[in-house]
mmCIF file of C-alpha atoms and ligand atoms in Angstrom:
data_model
loop_
_atom_site.group_PDB
_atom_site.id
_atom_site.type_symbol
_atom_site.label_atom_id
_atom_site.label_comp_id
_atom_site.label_asym_id
_atom_site.label_seq_id
_atom_site.Cartn_x
_atom_site.Cartn_y
_atom_site.Cartn_z
ATOM 1 C CA MET A 1 37.904 180.248 -10.438
ATOM 2 C CA SER A 2 37.298 177.419 -7.430
ATOM 3 C CA SER A 3 39.641 174.685 -7.404
ATOM 4 C CA ILE A 4 38.699 171.293 -7.995
ATOM 5 C CA PHE A 5 38.955 170.574 -4.199
ATOM 6 C CA SER A 6 37.095 173.473 -3.191
ATOM 7 C CA LYS A 7 34.316 172.350 -5.160
ATOM 8 C CA ILE A 8 34.555 168.806 -3.430
ATOM 9 C CA ILE A 9 34.337 170.950 0.190
ATOM 10 C CA LYS A 10 31.417 172.625 -0.861
ATOM 11 C CA GLY A 11 29.827 169.720 -2.077
ATOM 12 C CA GLU A 12 29.642 170.789 -5.772
ATOM 13 C CA ILE A 13 31.765 167.745 -6.824
ATOM 14 C CA PRO A 14 31.133 163.935 -5.154
ATOM 15 C CA SER A 15 33.934 162.390 -2.884
ATOM 16 C CA TYR A 16 34.619 159.521 -0.868
ATOM 17 C CA LYS A 17 34.524 161.447 2.440
ATOM 18 C CA ILE A 18 36.481 160.522 5.528
ATOM 19 C CA VAL A 19 36.147 163.651 7.535
ATOM 20 C CA GLU A 20 35.830 167.386 7.795
ATOM 21 C CA ASP A 21 36.258 169.839 10.584
ATOM 22 C CA ASP A 22 36.194 173.401 10.425
ATOM 23 C CA ASN A 23 39.074 174.084 8.899
ATOM 24 C CA TYR A 24 40.169 170.785 7.225
ATOM 25 C CA PHE A 25 38.604 167.970 4.818
ATOM 26 C CA ALA A 26 39.863 164.118 4.101
ATOM 27 C CA PHE A 27 38.869 162.142 1.504
ATOM 28 C CA LEU A 28 40.214 158.942 -0.613
ATOM 29 C CA ASP A 29 42.062 159.816 -3.689
ATOM 30 C CA ILE A 30 39.895 158.759 -6.957
ATOM 31 C CA ASN A 31 43.004 157.095 -8.705
ATOM 32 C CA PRO A 32 44.918 155.665 -5.829
ATOM 33 C CA ASN A 33 48.335 154.301 -5.348
ATOM 34 C CA ALA A 34 47.053 151.755 -2.864
ATOM 35 C CA LYS A 35 44.060 150.980 -1.122
ATOM 36 C CA GLY A 36 43.234 153.701 1.543
ATOM 37 C CA HIS A 37 45.282 156.192 -0.248
ATOM 38 C CA THR A 38 43.946 159.310 1.446
ATOM 39 C CA LEU A 39 44.117 163.409 0.565
ATOM 40 C CA CYS A 40 43.953 165.564 3.253
ATOM 41 C CA ILE A 41 43.405 169.635 2.482
ATOM 42 C CA PRO A 42 42.764 173.132 4.486
ATOM 43 C CA LYS A 43 39.420 174.438 3.486
ATOM 44 C CA VAL A 44 41.374 177.779 2.477
ATOM 45 C CA GLU A 45 42.121 177.601 -0.920
ATOM 46 C CA VAL A 46 46.353 177.938 -1.534
ATOM 47 C CA ASP A 47 48.172 176.379 -4.015
ATOM 48 C CA ARG A 48 51.277 175.427 -2.701
ATOM 49 C CA ILE A 49 51.733 173.889 0.837
ATOM 50 C CA PHE A 50 54.560 175.832 2.255
ATOM 51 C CA ASP A 51 52.704 179.247 1.712
ATOM 52 C CA LEU A 52 49.893 178.331 4.033
ATOM 53 C CA ASP A 53 49.891 180.337 7.248
ATOM 54 C CA GLU A 54 51.777 178.453 9.747
ATOM 55 C CA GLU A 55 48.991 177.874 12.064
ATOM 56 C CA VAL A 56 47.116 176.327 9.098
ATOM 57 C CA TYR A 57 50.205 174.462 8.154
ATOM 58 C CA MET A 58 50.777 173.108 11.492
ATOM 59 C CA GLY A 59 46.891 172.216 11.879
ATOM 60 C CA LEU A 60 46.853 170.396 8.469
ATOM 61 C CA MET A 61 49.904 168.021 9.865
ATOM 62 C CA GLN A 62 47.592 167.366 13.109
ATOM 63 C CA PHE A 63 44.575 166.587 11.265
ATOM 64 C CA SER A 64 46.697 164.529 8.756
ATOM 65 C CA ARG A 65 48.275 162.520 11.863
ATOM 66 C CA LYS A 66 44.668 161.738 13.061
ATOM 67 C CA VAL A 67 43.698 160.350 9.580
ATOM 68 C CA ALA A 68 46.724 158.571 8.908
ATOM 69 C CA VAL A 69 46.665 156.872 12.352
ATOM 70 C CA ALA A 70 42.835 155.699 11.311
ATOM 71 C CA ILE A 71 44.300 154.375 8.074
ATOM 72 C CA GLU A 72 46.739 152.679 10.039
ATOM 73 C CA LYS A 73 44.134 150.762 11.843
ATOM 74 C CA THR A 74 41.760 149.917 8.925
ATOM 75 C CA ILE A 75 44.466 148.730 6.272
ATOM 76 C CA PRO A 76 47.064 146.503 6.728
ATOM 77 C CA CYS A 77 50.062 147.992 5.998
ATOM 78 C CA ASN A 78 53.917 148.277 6.923
ATOM 79 C CA ARG A 79 53.312 152.005 7.291
ATOM 80 C CA VAL A 80 51.149 155.221 6.011
ATOM 81 C CA GLY A 81 53.793 157.328 4.026
ATOM 82 C CA LEU A 82 53.105 160.968 3.508
ATOM 83 C CA SER A 83 53.803 162.890 0.690
ATOM 84 C CA VAL A 84 53.422 166.740 -0.846
ATOM 85 C CA ILE A 85 53.179 167.279 -4.585
ATOM 86 C CA GLY A 86 50.841 168.972 -6.018
ATOM 87 C CA LEU A 87 51.668 169.437 -9.308
ATOM 88 C CA GLU A 88 48.114 168.435 -10.681
ATOM 89 C CA VAL A 89 45.886 170.304 -8.362
ATOM 90 C CA PRO A 90 46.493 173.497 -7.316
ATOM 91 C CA HIS A 91 45.305 173.404 -3.829
ATOM 92 C CA ALA A 92 47.908 172.516 -0.952
ATOM 93 C CA HIS A 93 46.854 168.909 -0.019
ATOM 94 C CA VAL A 94 48.710 166.045 1.847
ATOM 95 C CA HIS A 95 48.717 162.354 0.184
ATOM 96 C CA LEU A 96 48.564 159.613 2.981
ATOM 97 C CA ILE A 97 49.368 156.052 1.598
ATOM 98 C CA PRO A 98 49.172 152.906 2.876
ATOM 99 C CA ILE A 99 52.657 151.471 1.673
ATOM 100 C CA GLU A 100 54.429 147.995 2.046
ATOM 101 C CA SER A 101 57.387 149.177 -0.143
ATOM 102 C CA MET A 102 59.110 152.698 -1.760
ATOM 103 C CA ASP A 103 57.126 151.746 -4.945
ATOM 104 C CA ASP A 104 53.564 152.477 -3.442
ATOM 105 C CA MET A 105 54.927 155.833 -3.014
ATOM 106 C CA ARG A 106 56.009 156.299 -6.985
ATOM 107 C CA PHE A 107 52.843 157.252 -7.691
ATOM 108 C CA ILE A 108 53.193 154.896 -11.037
ATOM 109 C CA SER A 109 51.142 151.801 -10.453
ATOM 110 C CA LYS A 110 47.645 152.533 -9.692
ATOM 111 C CA VAL A 111 44.712 150.340 -7.909
ATOM 112 C CA LYS A 112 41.440 150.305 -9.498
ATOM 113 C CA MET A 113 38.451 150.247 -7.246
ATOM 114 C CA THR A 114 34.707 149.879 -7.706
ATOM 115 C CA LYS A 115 32.052 152.915 -6.122
ATOM 116 C CA GLU A 116 31.413 150.533 -3.739
ATOM 117 C CA GLU A 117 34.785 149.534 -2.570
ATOM 118 C CA PHE A 118 35.543 153.224 -2.148
ATOM 119 C CA GLU A 119 32.437 154.186 -0.137
ATOM 120 C CA ASP A 120 33.220 151.107 2.177
ATOM 121 C CA LEU A 121 36.747 151.902 2.657
ATOM 122 C CA ALA A 122 36.200 155.489 3.590
ATOM 123 C CA GLU A 123 33.541 154.580 6.112
ATOM 124 C CA ALA A 124 35.899 151.818 7.486
ATOM 125 C CA ILE A 125 38.435 154.293 8.019
ATOM 126 C CA ARG A 126 35.661 156.713 9.525
ATOM 127 C CA SER A 127 35.385 154.348 12.513
ATOM 128 C CA ASN A 128 38.400 154.265 13.219
ATOM 129 C CA LEU A 129 39.137 157.688 13.452
HETATM 130 P P1 AMP B 201 49.019 166.209 -7.235
HETATM 131 O O1 AMP B 201 48.355 167.385 -7.462
HETATM 132 O O2 AMP B 201 50.482 165.911 -8.159
HETATM 133 O O3 AMP B 201 49.715 166.021 -5.811
HETATM 134 O O4 AMP B 201 48.133 165.259 -7.739
HETATM 135 C C1 AMP B 201 46.727 165.611 -7.118
HETATM 136 C C2 AMP B 201 46.119 164.262 -6.817
HETATM 137 O O5 AMP B 201 44.662 164.312 -6.760
HETATM 138 C C3 AMP B 201 45.977 162.944 -7.489
HETATM 139 O O6 AMP B 201 46.694 161.799 -6.743
HETATM 140 C C4 AMP B 201 44.576 162.373 -8.436
HETATM 141 O O7 AMP B 201 44.388 161.640 -8.493
HETATM 142 C C5 AMP B 201 43.636 163.300 -6.921
HETATM 143 N N1 AMP B 201 42.469 163.843 -7.364
HETATM 144 C C6 AMP B 201 42.156 164.705 -8.663
HETATM 145 N N2 AMP B 201 40.930 164.845 -8.652
HETATM 146 C C7 AMP B 201 40.505 164.410 -7.960
HETATM 147 C C8 AMP B 201 39.021 164.406 -7.004
HETATM 148 N N3 AMP B 201 37.988 164.741 -7.931
HETATM 149 N N4 AMP B 201 38.848 163.050 -6.034
HETATM 150 C C9 AMP B 201 39.791 162.375 -5.394
HETATM 151 N N5 AMP B 201 41.068 162.748 -5.677
HETATM 152 C C10 AMP B 201 41.605 163.336 -6.748
#
């Protein structure tokens, strides 16, 4: 069965897409730690990030870096934190989170956003790529 993220890639489930290329896809996390919390995923469906082919893994990091730079241009923050967890969705993904302090990386406090806010933010990050 396809992962929820594979369904997002195929457009079967909606997402607040920022950008995609042949191999990778970036979209806003639906339950963000902070405004701008973004997920970068490989299109190939592999659960654990370190099980990715080295080439796909390196490409994911390159892709994530480009997206992180655009997030930093868009969201006032101390920096963009990067985290890999994967306990909820078994499809490798990189969390990019604009942070002010360590607490923003703890996945405890969450930010509520409207559909319009998500759409505007995805567009703003896209425009800074
Ligand atoms: P984890 O697998 O523990 O790294 O967490 C999965 C992340 O995916 C969580 O931060 C969720 O909020 C996020 N997530 C789950 N479903 C969706 C979705 N349909 N669209 C965007 N983000 C999602």
